[in-house]
Structures are given as C-alpha cells and as structure tokens.
XYZ file of C-alpha atoms in Angstrom:
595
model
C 0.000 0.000 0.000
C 1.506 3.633 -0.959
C 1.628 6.307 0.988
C -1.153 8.327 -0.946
C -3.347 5.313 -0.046
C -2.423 5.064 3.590
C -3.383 8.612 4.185
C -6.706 8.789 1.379
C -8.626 8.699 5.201
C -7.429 11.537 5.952
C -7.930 13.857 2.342
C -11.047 11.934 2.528
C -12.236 13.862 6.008
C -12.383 17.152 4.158
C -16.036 16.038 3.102
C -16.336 13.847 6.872
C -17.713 15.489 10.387
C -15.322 17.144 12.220
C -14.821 14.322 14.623
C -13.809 12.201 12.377
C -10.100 13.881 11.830
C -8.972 11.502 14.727
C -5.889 9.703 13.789
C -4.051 9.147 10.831
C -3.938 5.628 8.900
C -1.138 3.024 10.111
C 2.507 3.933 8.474
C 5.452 2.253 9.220
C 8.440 4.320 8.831
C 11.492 2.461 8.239
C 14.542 3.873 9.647
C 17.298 4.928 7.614
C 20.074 6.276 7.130
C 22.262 9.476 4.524
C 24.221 7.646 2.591
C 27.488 9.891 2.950
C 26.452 10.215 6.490
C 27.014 6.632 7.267
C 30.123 6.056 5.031
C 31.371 8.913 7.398
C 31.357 6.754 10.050
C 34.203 4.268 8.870
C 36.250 7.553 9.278
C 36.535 6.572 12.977
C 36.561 2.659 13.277
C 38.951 2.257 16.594
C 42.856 2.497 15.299
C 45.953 3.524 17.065
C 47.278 5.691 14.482
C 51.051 6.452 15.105
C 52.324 9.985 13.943
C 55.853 10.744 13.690
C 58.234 8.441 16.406
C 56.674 9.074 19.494
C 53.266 9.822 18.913
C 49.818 7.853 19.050
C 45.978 9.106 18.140
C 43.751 6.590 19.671
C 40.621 7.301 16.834
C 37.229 5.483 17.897
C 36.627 4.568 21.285
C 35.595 8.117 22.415
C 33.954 10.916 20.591
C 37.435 12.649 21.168
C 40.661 11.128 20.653
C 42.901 10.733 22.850
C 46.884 11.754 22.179
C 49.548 9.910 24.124
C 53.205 10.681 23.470
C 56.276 8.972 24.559
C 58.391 11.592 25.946
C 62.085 10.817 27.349
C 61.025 10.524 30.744
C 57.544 9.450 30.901
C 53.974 9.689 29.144
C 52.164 12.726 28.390
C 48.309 12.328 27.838
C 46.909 14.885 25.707
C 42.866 15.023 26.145
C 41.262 12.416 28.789
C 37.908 10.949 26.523
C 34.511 11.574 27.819
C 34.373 8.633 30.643
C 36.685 6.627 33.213
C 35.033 3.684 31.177
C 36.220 4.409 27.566
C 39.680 5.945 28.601
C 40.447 2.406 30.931
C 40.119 0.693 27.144
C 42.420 3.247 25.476
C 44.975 3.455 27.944
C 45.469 -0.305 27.858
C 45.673 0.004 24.212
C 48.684 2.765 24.688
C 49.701 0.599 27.100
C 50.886 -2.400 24.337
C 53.126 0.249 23.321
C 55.226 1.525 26.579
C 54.950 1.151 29.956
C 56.428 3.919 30.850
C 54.472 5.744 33.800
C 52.232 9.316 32.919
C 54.023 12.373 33.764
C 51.050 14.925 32.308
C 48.041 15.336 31.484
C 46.870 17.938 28.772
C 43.501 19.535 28.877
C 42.926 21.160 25.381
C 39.971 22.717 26.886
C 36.671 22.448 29.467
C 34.248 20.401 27.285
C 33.427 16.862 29.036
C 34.797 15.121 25.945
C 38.053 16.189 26.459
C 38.313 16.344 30.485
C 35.692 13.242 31.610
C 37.531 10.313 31.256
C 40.791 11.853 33.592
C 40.783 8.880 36.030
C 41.216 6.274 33.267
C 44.740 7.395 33.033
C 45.996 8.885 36.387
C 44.771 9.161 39.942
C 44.035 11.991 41.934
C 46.398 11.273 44.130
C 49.306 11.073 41.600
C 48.082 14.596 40.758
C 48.255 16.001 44.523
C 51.559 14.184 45.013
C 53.107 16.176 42.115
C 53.751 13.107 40.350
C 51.642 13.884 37.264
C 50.996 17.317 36.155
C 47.876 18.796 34.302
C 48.434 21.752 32.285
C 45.252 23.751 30.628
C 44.352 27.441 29.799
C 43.987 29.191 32.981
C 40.002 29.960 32.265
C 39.207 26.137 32.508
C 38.220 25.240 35.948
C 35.728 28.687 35.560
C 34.074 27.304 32.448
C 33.947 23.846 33.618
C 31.606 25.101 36.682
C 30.370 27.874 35.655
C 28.795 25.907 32.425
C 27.822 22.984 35.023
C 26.405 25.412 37.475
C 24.986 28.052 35.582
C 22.879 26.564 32.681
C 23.416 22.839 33.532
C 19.694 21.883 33.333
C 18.820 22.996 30.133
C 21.697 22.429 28.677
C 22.021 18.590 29.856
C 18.538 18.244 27.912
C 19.670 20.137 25.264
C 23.113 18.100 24.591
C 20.755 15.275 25.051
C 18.938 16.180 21.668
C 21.983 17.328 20.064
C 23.104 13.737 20.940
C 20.609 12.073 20.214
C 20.712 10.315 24.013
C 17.530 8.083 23.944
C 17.546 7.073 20.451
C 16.944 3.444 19.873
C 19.183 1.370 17.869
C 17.697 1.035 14.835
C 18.124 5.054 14.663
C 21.729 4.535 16.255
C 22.756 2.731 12.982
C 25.617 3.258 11.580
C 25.727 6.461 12.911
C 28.136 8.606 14.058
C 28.780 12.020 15.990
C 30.180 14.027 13.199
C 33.328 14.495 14.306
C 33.432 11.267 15.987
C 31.925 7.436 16.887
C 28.635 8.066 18.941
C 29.297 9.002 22.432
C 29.073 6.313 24.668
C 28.476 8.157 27.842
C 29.829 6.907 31.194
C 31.022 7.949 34.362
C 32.333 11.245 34.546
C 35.277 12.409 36.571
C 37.658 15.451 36.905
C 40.971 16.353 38.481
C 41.885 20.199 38.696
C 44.558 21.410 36.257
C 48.055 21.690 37.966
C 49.877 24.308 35.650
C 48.132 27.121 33.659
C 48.903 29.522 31.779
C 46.920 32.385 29.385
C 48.680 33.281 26.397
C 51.615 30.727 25.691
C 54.041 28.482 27.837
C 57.558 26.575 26.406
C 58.679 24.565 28.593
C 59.651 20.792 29.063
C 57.802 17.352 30.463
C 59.409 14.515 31.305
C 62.312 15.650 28.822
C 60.611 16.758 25.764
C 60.580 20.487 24.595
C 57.090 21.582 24.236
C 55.337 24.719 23.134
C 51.822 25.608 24.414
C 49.901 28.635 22.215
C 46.322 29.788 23.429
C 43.925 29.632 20.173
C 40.254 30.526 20.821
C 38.374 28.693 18.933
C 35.334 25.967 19.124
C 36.190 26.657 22.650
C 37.344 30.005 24.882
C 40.163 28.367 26.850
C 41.258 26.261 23.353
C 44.998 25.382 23.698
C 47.278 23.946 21.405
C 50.541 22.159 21.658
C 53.669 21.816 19.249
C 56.509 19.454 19.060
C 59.346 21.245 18.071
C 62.039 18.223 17.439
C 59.545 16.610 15.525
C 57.310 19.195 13.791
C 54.132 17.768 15.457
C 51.157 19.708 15.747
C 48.344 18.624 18.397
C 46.043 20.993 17.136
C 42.973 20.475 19.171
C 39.630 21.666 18.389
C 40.878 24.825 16.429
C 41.010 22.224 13.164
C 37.774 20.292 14.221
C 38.555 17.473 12.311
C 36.761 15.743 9.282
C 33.749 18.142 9.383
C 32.833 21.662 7.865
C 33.100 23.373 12.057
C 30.569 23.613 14.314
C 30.603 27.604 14.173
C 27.447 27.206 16.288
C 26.490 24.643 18.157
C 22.609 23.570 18.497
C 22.909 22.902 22.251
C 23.418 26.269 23.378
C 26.659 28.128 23.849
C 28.213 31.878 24.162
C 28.775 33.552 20.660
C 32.026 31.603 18.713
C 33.391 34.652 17.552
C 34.425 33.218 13.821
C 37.169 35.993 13.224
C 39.100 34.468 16.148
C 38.486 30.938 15.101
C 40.090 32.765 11.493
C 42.891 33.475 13.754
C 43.743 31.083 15.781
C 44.199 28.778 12.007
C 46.183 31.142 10.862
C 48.389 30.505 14.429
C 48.429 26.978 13.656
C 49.308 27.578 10.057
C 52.420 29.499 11.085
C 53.782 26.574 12.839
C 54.691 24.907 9.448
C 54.246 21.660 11.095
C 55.361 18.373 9.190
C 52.427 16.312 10.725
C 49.122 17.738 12.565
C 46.503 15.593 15.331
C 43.440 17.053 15.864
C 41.753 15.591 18.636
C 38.786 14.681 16.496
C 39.621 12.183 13.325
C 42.902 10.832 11.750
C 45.837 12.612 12.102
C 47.098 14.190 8.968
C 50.639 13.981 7.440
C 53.103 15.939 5.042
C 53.677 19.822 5.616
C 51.725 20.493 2.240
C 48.798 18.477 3.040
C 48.157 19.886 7.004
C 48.278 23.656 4.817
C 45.751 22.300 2.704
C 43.415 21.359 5.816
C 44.243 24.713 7.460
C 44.052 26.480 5.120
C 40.916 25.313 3.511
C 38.921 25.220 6.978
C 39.922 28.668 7.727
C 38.549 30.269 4.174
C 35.895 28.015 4.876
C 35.165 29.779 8.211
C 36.011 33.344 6.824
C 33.953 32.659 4.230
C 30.644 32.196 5.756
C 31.353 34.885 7.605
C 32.253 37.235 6.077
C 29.505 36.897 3.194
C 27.076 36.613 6.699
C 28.491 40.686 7.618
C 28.000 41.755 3.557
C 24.565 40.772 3.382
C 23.763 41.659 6.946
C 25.132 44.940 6.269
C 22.337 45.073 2.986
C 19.640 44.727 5.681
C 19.021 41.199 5.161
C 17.310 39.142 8.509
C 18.457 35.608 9.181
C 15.579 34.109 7.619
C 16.794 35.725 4.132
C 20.707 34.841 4.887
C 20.392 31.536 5.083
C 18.897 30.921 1.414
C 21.739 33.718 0.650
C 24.823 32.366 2.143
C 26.034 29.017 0.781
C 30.025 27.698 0.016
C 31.362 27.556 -3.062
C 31.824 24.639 -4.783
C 35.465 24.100 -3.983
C 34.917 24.878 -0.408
C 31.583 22.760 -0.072
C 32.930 20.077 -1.725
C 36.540 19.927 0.126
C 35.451 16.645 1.498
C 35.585 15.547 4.789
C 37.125 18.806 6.116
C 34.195 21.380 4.987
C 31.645 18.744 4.047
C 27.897 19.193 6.636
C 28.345 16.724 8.952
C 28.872 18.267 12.002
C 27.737 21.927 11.316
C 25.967 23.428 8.422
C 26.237 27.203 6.777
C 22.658 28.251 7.963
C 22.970 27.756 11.692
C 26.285 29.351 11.758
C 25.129 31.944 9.295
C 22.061 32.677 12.539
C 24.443 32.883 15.385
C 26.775 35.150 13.453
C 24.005 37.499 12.780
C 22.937 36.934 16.426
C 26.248 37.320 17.367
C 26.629 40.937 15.747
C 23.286 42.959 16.137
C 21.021 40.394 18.999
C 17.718 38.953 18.259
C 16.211 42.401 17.052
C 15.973 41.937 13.458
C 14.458 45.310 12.895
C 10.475 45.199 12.738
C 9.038 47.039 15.550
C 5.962 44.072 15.751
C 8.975 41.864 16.926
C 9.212 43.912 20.097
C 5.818 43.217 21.494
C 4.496 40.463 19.439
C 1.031 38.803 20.463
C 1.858 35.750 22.773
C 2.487 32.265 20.968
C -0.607 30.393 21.844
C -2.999 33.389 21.224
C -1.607 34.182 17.583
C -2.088 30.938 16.948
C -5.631 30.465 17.970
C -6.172 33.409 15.634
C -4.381 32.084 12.566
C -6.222 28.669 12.907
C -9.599 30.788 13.387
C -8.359 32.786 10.232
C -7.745 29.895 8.112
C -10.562 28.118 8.905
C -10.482 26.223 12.288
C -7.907 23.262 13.548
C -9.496 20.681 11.498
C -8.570 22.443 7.598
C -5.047 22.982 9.242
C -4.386 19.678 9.663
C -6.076 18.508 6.393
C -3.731 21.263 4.631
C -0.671 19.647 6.976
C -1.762 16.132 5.845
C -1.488 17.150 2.544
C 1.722 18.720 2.334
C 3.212 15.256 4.433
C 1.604 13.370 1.257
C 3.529 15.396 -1.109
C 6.844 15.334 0.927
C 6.942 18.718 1.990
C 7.382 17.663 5.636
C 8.862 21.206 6.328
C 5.472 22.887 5.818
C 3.418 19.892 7.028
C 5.495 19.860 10.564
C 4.833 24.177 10.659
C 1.268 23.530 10.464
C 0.873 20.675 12.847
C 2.733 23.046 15.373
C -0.139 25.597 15.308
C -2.521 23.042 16.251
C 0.109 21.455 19.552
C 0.663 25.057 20.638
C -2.816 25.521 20.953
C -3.630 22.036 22.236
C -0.397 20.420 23.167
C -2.386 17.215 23.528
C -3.847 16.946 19.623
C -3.111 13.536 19.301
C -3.128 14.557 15.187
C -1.317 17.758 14.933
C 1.537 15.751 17.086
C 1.276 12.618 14.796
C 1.769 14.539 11.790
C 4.638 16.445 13.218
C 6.343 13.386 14.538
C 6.379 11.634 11.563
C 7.451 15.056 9.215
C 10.580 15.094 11.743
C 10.747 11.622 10.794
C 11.114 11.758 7.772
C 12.894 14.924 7.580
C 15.602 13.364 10.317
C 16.150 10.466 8.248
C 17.550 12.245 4.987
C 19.906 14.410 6.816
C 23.791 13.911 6.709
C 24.104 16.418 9.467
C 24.450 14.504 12.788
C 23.080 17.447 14.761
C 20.010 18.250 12.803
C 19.488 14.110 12.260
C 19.372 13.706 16.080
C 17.057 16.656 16.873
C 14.695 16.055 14.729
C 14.330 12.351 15.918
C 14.496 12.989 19.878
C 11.570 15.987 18.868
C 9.633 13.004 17.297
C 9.902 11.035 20.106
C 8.699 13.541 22.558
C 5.888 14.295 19.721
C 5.050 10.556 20.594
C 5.080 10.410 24.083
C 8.047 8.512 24.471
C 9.929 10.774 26.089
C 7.114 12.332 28.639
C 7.739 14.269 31.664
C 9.286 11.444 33.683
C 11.838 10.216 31.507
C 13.265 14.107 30.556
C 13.536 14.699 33.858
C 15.955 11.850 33.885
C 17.506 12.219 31.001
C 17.849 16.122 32.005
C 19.683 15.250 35.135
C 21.936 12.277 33.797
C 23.298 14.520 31.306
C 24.263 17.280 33.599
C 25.834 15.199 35.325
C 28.066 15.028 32.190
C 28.799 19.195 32.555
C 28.930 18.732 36.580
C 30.246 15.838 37.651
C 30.804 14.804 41.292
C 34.347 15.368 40.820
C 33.985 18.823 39.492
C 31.474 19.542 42.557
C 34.176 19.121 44.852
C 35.803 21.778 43.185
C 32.920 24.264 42.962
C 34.602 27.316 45.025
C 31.855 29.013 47.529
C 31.410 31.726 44.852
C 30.375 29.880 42.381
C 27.668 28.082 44.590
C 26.715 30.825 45.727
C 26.464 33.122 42.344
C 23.924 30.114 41.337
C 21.447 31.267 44.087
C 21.065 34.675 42.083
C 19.408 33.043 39.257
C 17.374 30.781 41.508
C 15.376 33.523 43.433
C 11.368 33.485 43.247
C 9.869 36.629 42.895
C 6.625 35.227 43.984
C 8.050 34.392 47.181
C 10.611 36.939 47.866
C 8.959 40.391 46.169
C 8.731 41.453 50.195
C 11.702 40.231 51.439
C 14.444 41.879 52.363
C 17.088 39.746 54.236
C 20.773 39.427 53.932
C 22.223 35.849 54.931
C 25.902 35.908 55.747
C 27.973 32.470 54.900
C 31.465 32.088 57.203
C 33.892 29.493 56.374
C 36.647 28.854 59.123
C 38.638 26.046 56.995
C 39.445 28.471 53.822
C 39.061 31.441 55.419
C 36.238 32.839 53.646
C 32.961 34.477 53.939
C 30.386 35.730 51.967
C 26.680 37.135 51.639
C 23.851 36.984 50.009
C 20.821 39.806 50.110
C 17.412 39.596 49.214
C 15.882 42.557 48.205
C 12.792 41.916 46.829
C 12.977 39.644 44.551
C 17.235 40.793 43.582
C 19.542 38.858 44.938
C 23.146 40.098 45.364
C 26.370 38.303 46.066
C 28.129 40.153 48.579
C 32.242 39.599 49.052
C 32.432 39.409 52.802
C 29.394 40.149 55.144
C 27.932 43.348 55.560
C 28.065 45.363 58.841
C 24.874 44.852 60.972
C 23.972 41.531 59.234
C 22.190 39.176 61.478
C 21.983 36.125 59.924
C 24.953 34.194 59.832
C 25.511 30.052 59.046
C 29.228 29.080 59.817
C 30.157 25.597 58.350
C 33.244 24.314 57.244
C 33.517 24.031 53.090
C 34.175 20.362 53.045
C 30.188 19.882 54.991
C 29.057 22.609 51.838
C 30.649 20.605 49.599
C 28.083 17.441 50.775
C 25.628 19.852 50.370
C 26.574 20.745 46.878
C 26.834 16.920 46.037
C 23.203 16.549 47.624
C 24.042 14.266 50.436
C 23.479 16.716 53.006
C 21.170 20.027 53.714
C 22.196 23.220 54.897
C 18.489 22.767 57.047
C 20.241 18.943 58.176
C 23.328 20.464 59.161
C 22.018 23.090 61.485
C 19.772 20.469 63.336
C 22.900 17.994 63.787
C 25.318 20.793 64.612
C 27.611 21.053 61.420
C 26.324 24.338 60.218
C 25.962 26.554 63.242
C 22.857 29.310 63.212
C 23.767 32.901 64.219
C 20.125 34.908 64.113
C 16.662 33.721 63.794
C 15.501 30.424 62.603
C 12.177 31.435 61.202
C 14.381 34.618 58.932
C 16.203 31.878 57.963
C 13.180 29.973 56.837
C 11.923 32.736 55.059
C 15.052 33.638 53.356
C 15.758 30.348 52.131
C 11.971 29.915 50.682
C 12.839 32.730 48.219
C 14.881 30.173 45.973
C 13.677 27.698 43.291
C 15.722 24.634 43.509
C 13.330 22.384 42.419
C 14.024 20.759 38.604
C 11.608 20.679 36.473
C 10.611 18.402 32.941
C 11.915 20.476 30.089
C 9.848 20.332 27.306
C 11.464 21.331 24.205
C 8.891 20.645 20.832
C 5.850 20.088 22.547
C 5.238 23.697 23.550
C-alpha cells in the first residue's frame, strides 16, 4: 500500500464530520540512514594511528581522541575521553606500546569530551603528590563550573537532543557524531589542572621540549601544543577534524566569535608543522597536506562569515541569509574537512548574525508580538479552524513537503499540546525529515523531537535524562571543586519573585577552613552576592567548606546540618526559613517541541 493510499482517510475527512479527523492511517516508517552520512562513520573505526616516532591518536573509542606521546622521561596524555570507562580501554591500548608511567596530562579545553575520562589514566592522588601534572588554559576550571552550574539543566537536555541520548538502535545505525563514533556516555570524573597559563608556555615534560599557544576557537580556553624536534602539531579543536566546524552549536553556547576561530588557524598555520593531530579524526601527514586542511577550513570559516556581515550589512534578517549564504563549490565540496556533517552554513550563518546585532531583526511588531498560543488560535480561526489545518498539513506530508506539514501541525500542539493529530503529523514530518539528513546534529534533533511528539519521552523520563546529562557538565568530581562563589552566584538566578517580592534579608555564609565568607541579600525579589558580610547583618551560618561541599553533592542540607550541629545558626531560625523559601531549587521536565 503507498503512501497516498495510507493517508486517502485523511484527504477523505475534508467532506467527513469534524470528529472524524482523529488519527491518521497506520505507516510504518522504516529507519534509515544518509548515505554519505554513514560512510562517514568508517572515518573513525577504533585504530591507534602512530604519527611521527613518538606519537599515538587513539581514533574510535571516544567521541574525542585521545593523544599519548612517549616523551624521554615518561607519558604525556593529551585530552582524557569523555568517561573513566572508555579511557580504561584506550589506555590499555597505549599501554601495548610503553609502559612507561604518565608524567602529564593535557587539557585542550573544558568540554566533558576532552576532560571526563581523567581517572582512566591517572589518579588523583598522583596529581596532589606532584607526580603527574595537568596543564590547561587558565580559564578552565571557571568554564567547567560555571557551564555545570549556571545553565546545567537545560543544557544537559539540550546536549541530550543534540546527541541524540535516547535514540533506539535502529536510529543509532551506523551512525556517528560528526566528528566522531557516537558518544558512549559513562562515568564522569575530573581532576583540577596543575599548571596554567593564558597566552603561551615553552617549557619541558618529562624531557621533551614543548610549546603551548592559546587559540580561541570551538572553545574560549582552546589550547594547542607543538613538538618542536619533531614538527608535530596537536592541534585540538581549532582544526575540528573531518567536518565543515561547528561555528554554532545547536545545544546552546556563548557567541564563537568566527574571526578568532580565522585566527587562531592562521596561528596553527604558522607553525609549518610536518604532521598535525586534531583531537577529532585521523591525524594528517606531510607539511603540504596539514596547509591544505588549514588552510581550507579557515577560508571556509572566513567565508561564511564574512559573506554573513556583507549581506547583513544590505539589511538582510536571518531568515533571508540563510537561502543567501552558501560555500562555493570548492569549499563545499573539500570533502571531509568542509563537508555538513557536524555543522551546516545556515545555523552558523544565525548565530553570526545573532552574534553581531542580537535577536532584534528590525520590525518594531517583533518587540511586542502577540503571545504564541494566542496568535495561533487566531491564525487557525483565520484559516478556517484546527481541522482544515491539519487537512492542509496532511497534505503537504503526502507530497513530501514535511517542512510545511510539521509548521502547520505546530499551530494546532501550541494551541492544544495534547492533539493527538497535529503531534502525529509532526512526529512523523521530523521523521522523515531526520532520516535524509547527513548532518548529525540536525538528524538527532529532529528524531528525539519526534519522540517527545510521541510520548516517548514524557515528563518522567526528561527529567531523567535532564539530570543524567548534567551530570556530564557537573560531575561529582567537578562539585568538589565548585569554590563558595560559584555556589553561591547560582542562588542569584534561583530567586522566586513570587516568594521573595517582600523580602528583604541578607544571609551571611562564614567558612573557618578556607578562610572565607560571603553574603547573600534579598531585596525583593534581587539577589546580590556580597564579598564578605555586611556590617549589621544578622543572619549568619558558619560551616566548614568540606560539609558545603556534601551539600553541593546533595548528600546533606544546609536545614540537616544546622539540626545535627555542622552548620551553626547565628540569628533567627524562622528569617532563615523565610530567606531560604525565596529560591527555586526544584528541577523541572523540560519540554522542548511540545510547547
């Protein structure tokens, strides 16, 4: 039975009573798979490539590689993978090469890919007894928690759709993450760096000259590393590897400015080096050829860029760039360095614009449009009532135009977010649309918004999912090393106006064991982080860091604490009370499609 058949039921409704637009007719959708897409994915089966004479890119077991290299003295460990789990398997795969013991670890920057997997190759306490080093850009440990901290809730759901986290594995195959194997997930840990440093650092590890160069790039704190006796270039994330770069990236993050990205290439261009490891793909060898990736990712990057600026400064919106903006053939076709599979032009051609001038496009009824749901009741009522929307969304699914088909259905689910129809139709538009794209990122959103269109990924499970993957941006490893401020600065964002529009308390926080103390005032529904604690403040808890640090964690309370004597009370119990009812801890199911 074709399609046009399965759905005659519904074209037939047009001439049916309302009620009778109830579901649509039975279609299996087969899963499937971009051709180029999945041919992609041999680009990381697991190999030990070996680069030079002393260097080895484990490719495959992690979404990030992992660089080990055989210094004089001892190993140094260039990115840790994105579990203890999957950097166990690698290390024993360095480990058929040399047993000689780890003298460093290298953090290229604070994304969990690169930092999770730490205690598959050292221990903590090899770290604190100075017998392994970790070097790393000295902004890391503040955009490791502030990231965790700050944002972590929505952006552990959000990574989970850019992920594609609870797809099943018929949509899991032979996929891939773009710019490596599917992460695997795993138990997160973290170590503190050692040794930082902002703009550069020469210097030698166990024997071997190396040279360190900041290069903002994918990431803030992006740092790259060069072997000078050897001409090797570990050049992190600034070359992202087989992929045109993520300029953007779908699960949220602060503008990536693309004229440093620009830059920093040009740094690692400079270095002339005879072979270059990026920590994502194969390495790449011969002085000509690493030019030739440089070279053509950074007029890549420059080039959707700048053409973003010329047409932005013509007035265009994003909405007009994005059918404006596209490669050139020798850059769109410079395969698998500039090829879609890990970004695309038009949502780095967004942020840019985003980036540059905000969300104000430049139509005054953008400033205070009518709300969602109500503009939507009224274009339904204007085009004829919920039932001829979804007949003209049915329609446009039977001819394949599953972009306009999914638009429609949405008016109906914002409306009534349980229309059983509007959601089906929309489900199985992202379906279909998911299934043809080569892009992991849009692939993977568009099947985790089908599933939630389905109502197999409800409340309950989001929540989960939601607070497994933050775990993943705030592990209990990186809690430990949340400093007071930090915890603290969270509270601000937390505050209920509801509850604390009348309040106006100021809670003062001493710790003895660092030697710290701080404050936090409510004033009306403001909060403000105070260094030290004001004069005439009469609330006061005392408690040593390590008992806030079980707090953090969750196995303790600060309410706990005071009853069993760890957290001593200066001031009234009840102001107390009341000052700590003005915060919103609670986490909540994060609906992202079904809206």
């Amino acid at each position: 039975m074709n399609s046009l058949t399965r759905f005659s039921g519904l074209l037939l409704a047009a001439a049916l009573p309302l009620t009778a637009l109830a579901d649509l007719p039975e279609e299996r959708i087969e899963p499937s798979i971009n051709a180029e897409l999945a041919e992609h994915t041999k680009v990381f089966n697991k190999q030990i490539y070996k680069v030079a004479d002393n260097v080895y890119s484990a490719v495959g077991w992690s979404i990030a590689n992992s660089v080990m290299i055989v210094a004089p003295d001892g190993l140094i460990i260039v990115d840790a993978g994105e579990s203890v789990e999957e950097s166990r398997k690698v290390f024993a795969e360095f480990r058929k090469v040399t047993d000689k013991p780890v003298k460093a670890i290298v953090y290229t920057h604070f994304h969990p890919d690169h930092i999770n997997g730490v205690k598959g190759f050292v221990t903590e306490e090899q770290v604190k007894s100075g017998e392994v080093q970790i070097y790393a850009h000295d902004t890391l440990l503040e955009n490791v928690v502030t990231q965790g901290a700050l944002v972590g809730p929505i952006l552990g759901m959000r990574s989970a759709y850019t992920f594609g986290a609870m797809l099943n594995a018929a949509d899991r195959k032979d996929m891939n993450g773009g710019i490596g194997p599917i992460a695997v997930g795993g138990a997160s840990s973290f170590i503190p760096p050692t040794i930082t440093f902002k703009q550069q650092l020469d210097t030698t590890i166990a024997g071997l000259k190396v040279q360190f160069r900041w290069a903002p790039s994918e990431a803030p704190d992006e740092i790259v590393m060069y072997l000078p006796d050897n001409r090797v270039l570990i050049s992190a994330e600034v070359d992202q590897g087989p992929t045109l770069p993520n300029i953007h990236t779908l699960r949220g993050t602060k503008f990536r400015d693309p004229v440093l990205w620009v830059n920093s290439l040009d740094l690692l261009r400079s270095f002339n080096a005879e072979y270059m490891v990026p920590l994502h793909g194969r390495p790449v060898t011969g002085q000509d050829k690493v030019e030739e990736v440089l070279r053509m990712t950074r007029d890549g990057i420059a080039y959707i860029h700048d053409q973003t600026v010329r047409w932005m400064n013509k007035g265009l919106t994003p909405d007009e760039l994005v059918e404006k903006v596209k490669l050139p053939p020798h850059l769109a076709g410079y395969a698998p360095y500039l090829r879609e599979y890990y970004g695309t032009v038009k949502h780095s051609v967004r942020q840019i614009y985003q980036g540059y001038l905000g969300w104000f496009q430049g139509d005054p009824v953008d400033l205070d449009p009518t709300p969602p749901v109500e503009k939507d009741k009224r274009l339904i009522g204007m085009m004829g009532g919920r039932d001829k929307v979804l007949l003209a969304a049915g329609d446009a699914y039977l001819k394949g135009d599953y972009q306009w088909a999914a638009e429609l259905a949405g008016y109906a689910i914002r409306v009534d977010h349980e229309d059983k129809l509007a959601r089906d139709i929309k489900a199985r538009s992202f379906r279909k649309l998911g299934y043809a794209q080569m892009n992991i990122n849009w692939r993977n959103w568009y099947l985790m918004s089908a599933m939630e269109l389905e109502g197999s990924l409800g409340e309950e499970q989001s929540l989960a999912l939601a607070q497994r993957l933050r775990g993943t941006f705030l592990s209990p490893d990186m809690l430990k090393n949340l400093p007071v401020n930090i915890f603290l600065q969270n509270w601000v964002t937390r505050v209920d106006p509801d509850q604390a529009n009348d309040v106006q308390l100021t809670l003062g926080f001493s710790f003895p064991d660092i030697k710290e103390e701080w404050a936090l005032e409510v004033r009306r529904g403001v909060v403000q982080l105070h260094q030290g604690i004001p004069a005439g403040t009469t609330l006061k808890l005392t408690l040593d860091k390590t008992y806030l640090d079980t707090v953090i964690s969750g196995e303790n309370s600060l309410l706990k604490g005071a009853v069993l004597g760890d957290v001593k009370v200066d001031g009234s119990l009840l102001d107390i009370k009341t000052f700590l009812g003005c915060f919103d801890f609670a986490e909540a199911p994060l609906a992202l499609t079904v809206r």
